Structures are given as structure tokens and as C-alpha cells.
Amino acid sequence: MRNATKSDGAEAPVAPEKVAVYDIGEDEAGMRLDRWFRRRFPDLPQSHLNKIVRKGEVRVSGKRADVSTRLERGQTVRVPPLRLPAPPASGEKRVNPEDAEAIRAMTLYEDKDVIVLNKPYGLAVQGGSGTKRHIDGMLESLADNDGTRPVLVHRLDRDTSGVLLLAKSRKMAADLGEIFRSRQAKKIYWALVEGVPKPVQGRISMFLAKGEGMGDDRGAKGAGRADLERMRVAKHGDPEAQHSLTLYAVVDKVTPRLAWLSMRPITGRTHQLRAHWEAIGHPIVGDPKYNRKAANDPARNDPLRAVPPGIEPKLHLLARRLILPHPRGGVIDVTAPLPEHMKKSFDMFGFEPPAHDPIEDAPDA
């Protein structure tokens, strides 16, 4: 059985009752596998998708794949039989009427092709195990009568605040996705990290891989379980190892306790900034996943080196600015304000945004 994808994406196929194979068209090229499933089978639980992918029941052009696999035009996706929850009675959409208002409140910029949001701290971008409310689901409230709705172009971690780009059509999403993949998009992040990095301007280059088998993280929330979502430093040639590169500059500091950094990730690996700063001994303030000091760590117990009291225990990481060419011409250049918890921390130390961000002087890698 083979279901051909319509190039306009107007008709979403029903969930297959037996193995089915779907062709990837131009409008789906560059889409992540998990996002492709979400588009076609929006009621498929993330946990079930992870399971069938992990077991190898999903194949891309005959090969095993990961949920983060990027699809290419001309490829095929093998999908096993799917059992989805029953649709709402009378075909009603499960849309929260407050979602559209919330999205509008987050909007920093909008034109006929794109929307740029200021994603708040603590709101997930996509669904997952135990996640009921997320940006991707909220976008259903903006769907028109034909079912067309804005789609995600990239992602941010749940606890990362800041600039998030949406496209108003799948064709625009594909064009913007290619701009991201070709590294024409310039992303600037701000963070507070523990300690003061040396040199004050530099680059972090290393290989990262998924953290399977990292052992338990005693003393941290969820202790006793291997954290499969963490990234680890890997060696070149290790299975699944991917090169990652971040440029950074110290904007201000409270020596020796912490520093305000401006950063440009050249690559876009999972948790890249968070994993990089942990790896070199300067974890991001308030990071529950990558800032787990042992009880006897000197930096945790030395009052001269420890993070000052009064800082909220939230991730101090902001997707500050996004600059990229607009597919129709011109440039998209949007800046997000500090989230409330970071603003409080900046006020505590007297940090003020500079007239010129020093990361803009960093040479392109």
C-alpha cells in the first residue's frame, strides 16, 4: 500500500490500519520526522511515536531513523498500523479559544508570511510525554477554514525564553528551514553562567552525542535514572557524535561568581549551549539538567564563588535576537526582551544592555 503525498498538503491521510508507505514531496522536504508525524497524525501520542521509531517500525527509504531525522524530497516513510484516540464528537476541533489570544500576546513581529513570537519561560514548543499545552498545539487556534495554520520553523527548549519563528505556510516553512540549514540565520543568545570564562571572547568546539548510559545523577531531581535527554561530550568517530560550535563574548561579570554572556551557536545541536557551558565548567545559572553540582563541590560551598542568593532557580538562557534573510526579500531582524526572572537577576547586579553587543564583532566560523 502506498499513499502519495499531495504537493499542496491539502488532504491529510487517515491513520493506516496496516503498513503504509508515504512519499515525501517538495513541501515536506527538510521537515523533521517527528514534525512530519505530527502534521499527518496530530493525535498520535509522542510516547507511541518514540516507541515505534525506537523499535525500527518506522523506516525512511528502507533505513532505521530517529525522530530528529530530516526528510528529503523523493524519500519514503514506512508507517506501521496506528491506533489513534477517537476524534471528538461531531467532528469538533479541540481548540482552546484562549490560545489565539495568548499567541497574539507573544507576537513580536508579523507579516503575511511569518510570525515571530517571544516564547515565555516554561512553555514547551512541542508536545511530549506529559506535556498537554505547547506552542505547536496552540497554533491550531489560528487555523483557517481550510485547516491551514502556522507551523514551527525551529525549536527552543521548554525553559529557554525568547525569539521563536513561525511560518504561515508549509512552503514558507520549507524555504526558511533551508535558510537555517545553510547557516544563513544568525542567532544570538544571552545567558548568565557560573564563574567567569577565560578568555573573555572565544569559541567552544566539540562533538556531542545523546547521553545514553550516563549513569545516575545522584542528588538531582530524578536521581537513580539515566538521563537519556542529556547530551554528552563525545569523540570524533563515536556513533551519533555531531560536531558543535559556539562563539561567545563576556558582556559583563561579577568576578568570580558569574558572567553575562552573549553567544552565537553556529551549529544547532540539541541542548548545545547548555551542554557546552557545563563541559567547560561554567554551567548556565538555574539549569536543572546541566547544572548539577555534587554536595562537596568547592564552588557550591565557597561563599565567594557561589551564585549569590536571591537568584530565581530558573534557566537563565534567552534567545535574544534572530537575523535572517526573508525568502521574499529583505531581512527579518527581531529582538526579544529579558524574561522576568532574568530581568530581576540583571537588576540585582546592575547589568544594563550595551549599546553594541560584543558578539557582533566575533568572526564568522
Short mmCIF file of C-alpha atoms in Angstrom, two decimals:
data_model
loop_
_atom_site.label_atom_id
_atom_site.label_comp_id
_atom_site.label_asym_id
_atom_site.label_seq_id
_atom_site.Cartn_x
_atom_site.Cartn_y
_atom_site.Cartn_z
CA MET A 1 0.00 0.00 0.00
CA ARG A 2 1.37 3.44 -0.94
CA ASN A 3 -0.15 6.83 -0.22
CA ALA A 4 1.18 9.62 -2.40
CA THR A 5 1.59 12.99 -0.75
CA LYS A 6 -0.32 15.80 -2.38
CA SER A 7 2.04 18.66 -3.16
CA ASP A 8 -0.31 21.21 -1.62
CA GLY A 9 -0.69 19.16 1.57
CA ALA A 10 -4.46 19.78 1.48
CA GLU A 11 -5.56 16.28 2.35
CA ALA A 12 -4.07 14.52 5.35
CA PRO A 13 -4.28 10.73 5.06
CA VAL A 14 -6.06 8.76 7.74
CA ALA A 15 -4.06 6.64 10.14
CA PRO A 16 -3.13 3.36 8.41
CA GLU A 17 -4.69 0.13 9.65
CA LYS A 18 -1.82 -1.80 8.07
CA VAL A 19 1.71 -0.93 6.97
CA ALA A 20 1.69 2.07 4.63
CA VAL A 21 4.38 3.92 2.70
CA TYR A 22 4.21 7.67 2.10
CA ASP A 23 6.17 9.68 -0.48
CA ILE A 24 7.89 12.89 0.63
CA GLY A 25 7.06 15.82 -1.62
CA GLU A 26 8.70 19.20 -2.05
CA ASP A 27 6.53 20.83 0.61
CA GLU A 28 7.72 18.32 3.22
CA ALA A 29 11.42 18.41 2.33
CA GLY A 30 13.56 19.42 5.31
CA MET A 31 10.88 18.54 7.86
CA ARG A 32 11.90 16.54 10.92
CA LEU A 33 10.39 13.08 11.12
CA ASP A 34 8.56 13.82 14.39
CA ARG A 35 7.11 17.00 12.92
CA TRP A 36 6.02 15.09 9.81
CA PHE A 37 4.12 12.64 12.01
CA ARG A 38 2.56 15.50 13.94
CA ARG A 39 1.36 17.09 10.72
CA ARG A 40 -0.19 13.89 9.37
CA PHE A 41 -1.33 12.25 12.59
CA PRO A 42 -1.82 15.08 15.13
CA ASP A 43 -3.50 12.77 17.66
CA LEU A 44 -0.62 10.29 17.75
CA PRO A 45 0.86 10.34 21.28
CA GLN A 46 4.54 11.33 21.38
CA SER A 47 5.29 8.33 23.59
CA HIS A 48 3.89 5.96 20.98
CA LEU A 49 5.83 7.69 18.19
CA ASN A 50 9.05 7.37 20.18
CA LYS A 51 8.31 3.68 20.72
CA ILE A 52 7.68 2.73 17.09
CA VAL A 53 10.72 4.72 15.93
CA ARG A 54 12.94 3.15 18.59
CA LYS A 55 11.76 -0.34 17.63
CA GLY A 56 12.58 0.32 13.96
CA GLU A 57 8.96 0.04 12.82
CA VAL A 58 9.31 3.42 11.10
CA ARG A 59 11.70 3.45 8.14
CA VAL A 60 12.90 6.27 5.92
CA SER A 61 13.67 4.93 2.45
CA GLY A 62 14.12 1.49 3.99
CA LYS A 63 16.50 2.56 6.76
CA ARG A 64 16.05 3.00 10.50
CA ALA A 65 15.64 6.61 11.52
CA ASP A 66 15.48 8.87 14.54
CA VAL A 67 12.69 11.31 15.39
CA SER A 68 15.10 14.13 14.52
CA THR A 69 15.87 12.75 11.02
CA ARG A 70 15.39 15.37 8.32
CA LEU A 71 13.29 14.21 5.39
CA GLU A 72 14.24 14.82 1.78
CA ARG A 73 12.14 15.09 -1.34
CA GLY A 74 11.76 11.72 -3.03
CA GLN A 75 12.24 9.69 0.14
CA THR A 76 9.60 7.37 1.53
CA VAL A 77 8.37 6.87 5.09
CA ARG A 78 7.16 3.46 6.17
CA VAL A 79 4.48 3.73 8.86
CA PRO A 80 3.18 0.73 10.84
CA PRO A 81 -0.50 0.37 11.76
CA LEU A 82 -1.52 3.18 14.09
CA ARG A 83 -4.25 3.20 16.69
CA LEU A 84 -5.22 6.78 17.42
CA PRO A 85 -7.61 8.13 20.03
CA ALA A 86 -11.17 8.55 18.83
CA PRO A 87 -11.84 12.00 17.30
CA PRO A 88 -14.03 14.48 19.15
CA ALA A 89 -17.78 14.03 18.77
CA SER A 90 -19.42 15.70 15.74
CA GLY A 91 -16.00 16.47 14.28
CA GLU A 92 -15.45 19.36 16.66
CA LYS A 93 -11.94 20.76 16.92
CA ARG A 94 -10.28 20.55 20.30
CA VAL A 95 -9.16 24.17 20.30
CA ASN A 96 -8.81 26.36 23.34
CA PRO A 97 -10.30 29.77 22.43
CA GLU A 98 -7.74 31.46 24.70
CA ASP A 99 -4.80 30.08 22.70
CA ALA A 100 -5.18 32.56 19.83
CA GLU A 101 -5.17 35.47 22.27
CA ALA A 102 -2.09 34.04 24.03
CA ILE A 103 -0.22 33.68 20.72
CA ARG A 104 -1.08 37.25 19.78
CA ALA A 105 0.22 38.46 23.13
CA MET A 106 3.56 36.72 22.44
CA THR A 107 3.92 38.18 18.93
CA LEU A 108 6.96 40.39 18.35
CA TYR A 109 6.63 40.67 14.56
CA GLU A 110 4.21 39.51 11.87
CA ASP A 111 3.78 39.84 8.12
CA LYS A 112 1.84 37.84 5.51
CA ASP A 113 4.40 35.01 5.61
CA VAL A 114 5.83 34.75 9.13
CA ILE A 115 5.13 35.29 12.81
CA VAL A 116 7.89 35.80 15.37
CA LEU A 117 7.00 35.02 18.97
CA ASN A 118 8.55 35.84 22.32
CA LYS A 119 8.26 32.36 23.82
CA PRO A 120 7.90 32.53 27.59
CA TYR A 121 9.87 30.51 30.11
CA GLY A 122 8.31 27.14 30.94
CA LEU A 123 6.10 26.76 27.85
CA ALA A 124 7.03 23.81 25.62
CA VAL A 125 7.33 24.32 21.88
CA GLN A 126 6.13 20.82 21.00
CA GLY A 127 4.32 18.05 22.80
CA GLY A 128 5.95 15.17 24.61
CA SER A 129 5.36 12.77 27.41
CA GLY A 130 3.16 14.52 29.99
CA THR A 131 3.06 17.79 28.02
CA LYS A 132 -0.51 18.94 27.42
CA ARG A 133 -0.05 22.58 26.44
CA HIS A 134 2.56 23.68 23.93
CA ILE A 135 3.07 26.22 21.15
CA ASP A 136 2.54 23.71 18.34
CA GLY A 137 -0.84 22.71 19.76
CA MET A 138 -1.85 26.30 20.45
CA LEU A 139 -1.32 27.16 16.77
CA GLU A 140 -4.42 25.12 15.93
CA SER A 141 -6.37 28.14 17.17
CA LEU A 142 -5.05 30.15 14.20
CA ALA A 143 -6.13 27.62 11.55
CA ASP A 144 -8.28 28.98 8.72
CA ASN A 145 -11.34 27.27 7.25
CA ASP A 146 -9.12 25.06 5.08
CA GLY A 147 -7.14 23.89 8.10
CA THR A 148 -4.02 25.87 7.13
CA ARG A 149 -2.21 27.12 10.24
CA PRO A 150 1.20 28.50 11.16
CA VAL A 151 3.97 25.93 11.55
CA LEU A 152 7.20 25.86 13.54
CA VAL A 153 10.44 26.65 11.73
CA HIS A 154 12.79 25.81 14.63
CA ARG A 155 12.56 24.96 18.32
CA LEU A 156 13.56 26.20 21.76
CA ASP A 157 13.83 24.19 24.96
CA ARG A 158 10.88 24.47 27.32
CA ASP A 159 12.80 26.63 29.80
CA THR A 160 14.56 28.79 27.19
CA SER A 161 12.81 32.11 26.57
CA GLY A 162 12.88 34.30 23.51
CA VAL A 163 12.63 34.52 19.75
CA LEU A 164 10.72 31.73 18.01
CA LEU A 165 9.99 31.81 14.27
CA LEU A 166 6.79 30.50 12.67
CA ALA A 167 5.80 30.24 9.01
CA LYS A 168 2.26 30.75 7.78
CA SER A 169 2.50 28.07 5.09
CA ARG A 170 4.39 24.82 4.64
CA LYS A 171 6.14 26.22 1.56
CA MET A 172 7.42 29.20 3.57
CA ALA A 173 8.45 26.82 6.36
CA ALA A 174 10.47 24.78 3.85
CA ASP A 175 12.18 27.93 2.49
CA LEU A 176 13.02 29.18 5.97
CA GLY A 177 14.18 25.70 7.00
CA GLU A 178 16.69 25.74 4.16
CA ILE A 179 17.96 29.14 5.34
CA PHE A 180 18.56 27.66 8.80
CA ARG A 181 20.27 24.55 7.41
CA SER A 182 22.56 26.63 5.20
CA ARG A 183 23.53 28.69 8.30
CA GLN A 184 22.30 31.96 6.85
CA ALA A 185 20.32 32.59 10.04
CA LYS A 186 22.24 34.45 12.75
CA LYS A 187 21.08 33.53 16.27
CA ILE A 188 22.20 35.43 19.35
CA TYR A 189 21.59 34.13 22.87
CA TRP A 190 22.16 35.70 26.27
CA ALA A 191 22.89 33.74 29.43
CA LEU A 192 24.22 34.02 32.95
CA VAL A 193 26.83 31.38 33.73
CA GLU A 194 28.62 30.43 36.92
CA GLY A 195 32.17 31.78 37.13
CA VAL A 196 33.91 33.92 34.52
CA PRO A 197 35.16 32.16 31.36
CA LYS A 198 38.65 32.78 30.02
CA PRO A 199 39.34 34.17 27.51
CA VAL A 200 36.57 36.76 27.60
CA GLN A 201 35.85 36.11 23.92
CA GLY A 202 36.31 32.80 22.21
CA ARG A 203 34.79 29.67 20.75
CA ILE A 204 33.72 26.26 22.03
CA SER A 205 34.16 23.41 19.58
CA MET A 206 33.39 19.81 20.50
CA PHE A 207 31.49 16.71 19.48
CA LEU A 208 28.20 15.97 21.22
CA ALA A 209 26.07 12.84 21.34
CA LYS A 210 22.97 11.71 23.15
CA GLY A 211 23.70 10.86 26.76
CA GLU A 212 22.59 7.24 26.92
CA GLY A 213 24.30 5.27 29.65
CA MET A 214 25.49 8.33 31.58
CA GLY A 215 24.55 6.62 34.82
CA ASP A 216 22.53 8.08 37.61
CA ASP A 217 22.65 11.67 38.73
CA ARG A 218 22.52 11.30 42.49
CA GLY A 219 21.39 14.36 44.35
CA ALA A 220 19.44 15.70 41.36
CA LYS A 221 15.78 15.54 40.64
CA GLY A 222 15.05 12.16 39.11
CA ALA A 223 18.11 10.61 40.75
CA GLY A 224 18.84 6.97 40.07
CA ARG A 225 17.83 7.05 36.41
CA ALA A 226 19.99 7.51 33.35
CA ASP A 227 19.00 10.81 31.75
CA LEU A 228 18.54 9.93 28.10
CA GLU A 229 17.74 13.52 27.19
CA ARG A 230 21.11 14.92 28.21
CA MET A 231 23.85 15.45 25.68
CA ARG A 232 27.40 14.35 26.43
CA VAL A 233 30.80 15.23 25.08
CA ALA A 234 31.83 12.59 22.54
CA LYS A 235 34.90 11.74 20.50
CA HIS A 236 35.12 12.23 16.78
CA GLY A 237 34.04 8.99 15.17
CA ASP A 238 31.79 7.92 18.04
CA PRO A 239 28.35 6.70 16.91
CA GLU A 240 25.91 9.61 16.64
CA ALA A 241 28.63 12.14 17.51
CA GLN A 242 27.96 15.53 15.88
CA HIS A 243 30.32 18.48 15.73
CA SER A 244 29.09 21.59 17.54
CA LEU A 245 30.46 25.13 17.55
CA THR A 246 29.55 28.16 19.67
CA LEU A 247 31.06 31.65 19.61
CA TYR A 248 30.82 33.69 22.81
CA ALA A 249 31.76 37.00 24.41
CA VAL A 250 31.58 38.15 28.03
CA VAL A 251 29.37 41.24 28.22
CA ASP A 252 29.68 41.88 31.95
CA LYS A 253 30.68 39.97 35.08
CA VAL A 254 30.64 39.73 38.86
CA THR A 255 34.09 38.25 39.46
CA PRO A 256 34.50 35.44 40.41
CA ARG A 257 30.87 34.41 40.78
CA LEU A 258 29.17 34.75 37.41
CA ALA A 259 29.25 36.26 33.95
CA TRP A 260 26.75 37.57 31.45
CA LEU A 261 27.46 36.04 28.06
CA SER A 262 26.35 36.79 24.53
CA MET A 263 26.61 33.76 22.25
CA ARG A 264 26.22 32.71 18.63
CA PRO A 265 25.66 28.99 18.08
CA ILE A 266 26.99 28.24 14.61
CA THR A 267 25.58 24.72 14.67
CA GLY A 268 22.19 23.79 16.09
CA ARG A 269 22.62 20.66 18.19
CA THR A 270 20.21 19.62 20.91
CA HIS A 271 20.96 21.49 24.18
CA GLN A 272 24.14 22.77 22.55
CA LEU A 273 24.68 25.88 24.66
CA ARG A 274 23.70 24.17 27.90
CA ALA A 275 25.99 21.18 27.25
CA HIS A 276 28.90 23.38 26.11
CA TRP A 277 28.96 25.50 29.23
CA GLU A 278 28.64 22.54 31.55
CA ALA A 279 31.50 20.82 29.72
CA ILE A 280 33.93 23.69 30.30
CA GLY A 281 32.96 24.20 33.92
CA HIS A 282 30.66 27.23 33.65
CA PRO A 283 27.10 25.87 33.68
CA ILE A 284 24.20 28.19 32.97
CA VAL A 285 22.59 29.56 36.13
CA GLY A 286 19.40 27.74 37.07
CA ASP A 287 19.82 24.85 34.62
CA PRO A 288 18.22 21.76 36.23
CA LYS A 289 19.59 19.40 33.62
CA TYR A 290 23.19 20.56 33.12
CA ASN A 291 23.98 22.31 36.40
CA ARG A 292 24.14 19.51 38.94
CA LYS A 293 26.96 20.06 41.38
CA ALA A 294 27.93 17.44 43.90
CA ALA A 295 27.35 18.30 47.56
CA ASN A 296 31.13 18.55 48.13
CA ASP A 297 31.83 20.74 45.07
CA PRO A 298 34.03 23.70 46.22
CA ALA A 299 32.13 26.16 44.03
CA ARG A 300 28.91 25.18 45.76
CA ASN A 301 30.19 25.74 49.27
CA ASP A 302 32.59 28.68 48.88
CA PRO A 303 30.53 31.85 49.56
CA LEU A 304 32.96 33.89 47.46
CA ARG A 305 32.43 31.68 44.39
CA ALA A 306 28.85 30.53 44.81
CA VAL A 307 26.00 32.17 42.90
CA PRO A 308 24.60 34.91 45.16
CA PRO A 309 21.37 34.12 47.00
CA GLY A 310 18.16 35.65 45.70
CA ILE A 311 18.51 34.47 42.10
CA GLU A 312 15.44 32.55 41.00
CA PRO A 313 16.20 28.85 40.28
CA LYS A 314 15.16 29.13 36.65
CA LEU A 315 17.19 28.66 33.49
CA HIS A 316 18.90 31.97 32.67
CA LEU A 317 19.03 31.49 28.89
CA LEU A 318 17.39 33.80 26.35
CA ALA A 319 17.12 33.51 22.57
CA ARG A 320 17.83 37.22 22.35
CA ARG A 321 17.92 38.00 18.63
CA LEU A 322 17.29 36.34 15.26
CA ILE A 323 18.54 37.77 11.97
CA LEU A 324 17.95 36.05 8.63
CA PRO A 325 17.06 36.85 5.01
CA HIS A 326 13.35 36.88 4.25
CA PRO A 327 12.52 34.43 1.41
CA ARG A 328 10.55 37.21 -0.32
CA GLY A 329 13.33 39.75 0.07
CA GLY A 330 14.69 41.92 2.83
CA VAL A 331 15.75 40.84 6.30
CA ILE A 332 13.94 39.55 9.37
CA ASP A 333 15.63 41.03 12.46
CA VAL A 334 13.79 40.59 15.76
CA THR A 335 14.93 41.03 19.37
CA ALA A 336 13.24 39.60 22.48
CA PRO A 337 13.20 41.30 25.89
CA LEU A 338 14.56 39.66 29.03
CA PRO A 339 12.11 37.29 30.74
CA GLU A 340 11.03 38.47 34.17
CA HIS A 341 13.35 36.17 36.16
CA MET A 342 16.41 37.24 34.13
CA LYS A 343 15.44 40.89 34.39
CA LYS A 344 15.38 40.57 38.19
CA SER A 345 18.85 39.00 38.14
CA PHE A 346 20.22 41.68 35.80
CA ASP A 347 18.79 44.40 38.06
CA MET A 348 20.38 42.69 41.07
CA PHE A 349 23.86 43.05 39.55
CA GLY A 350 23.31 46.36 37.77
CA PHE A 351 23.68 44.79 34.32
CA GLU A 352 22.44 47.01 31.50
CA PRO A 353 22.15 46.09 27.80
CA PRO A 354 25.16 47.52 25.94
CA ALA A 355 24.86 49.93 23.03
CA HIS A 356 26.80 47.38 21.00
CA ASP A 357 26.64 43.63 21.61
CA PRO A 358 30.27 42.34 21.60
CA ILE A 359 29.26 39.05 19.95
CA GLU A 360 28.61 41.00 16.75
CA ASP A 361 32.36 41.50 16.48
CA ALA A 362 33.06 37.78 16.58
CA PRO A 363 34.36 36.47 13.24
CA ASP A 364 32.13 34.05 11.37
CA ALA A 365 33.35 30.49 11.83
#
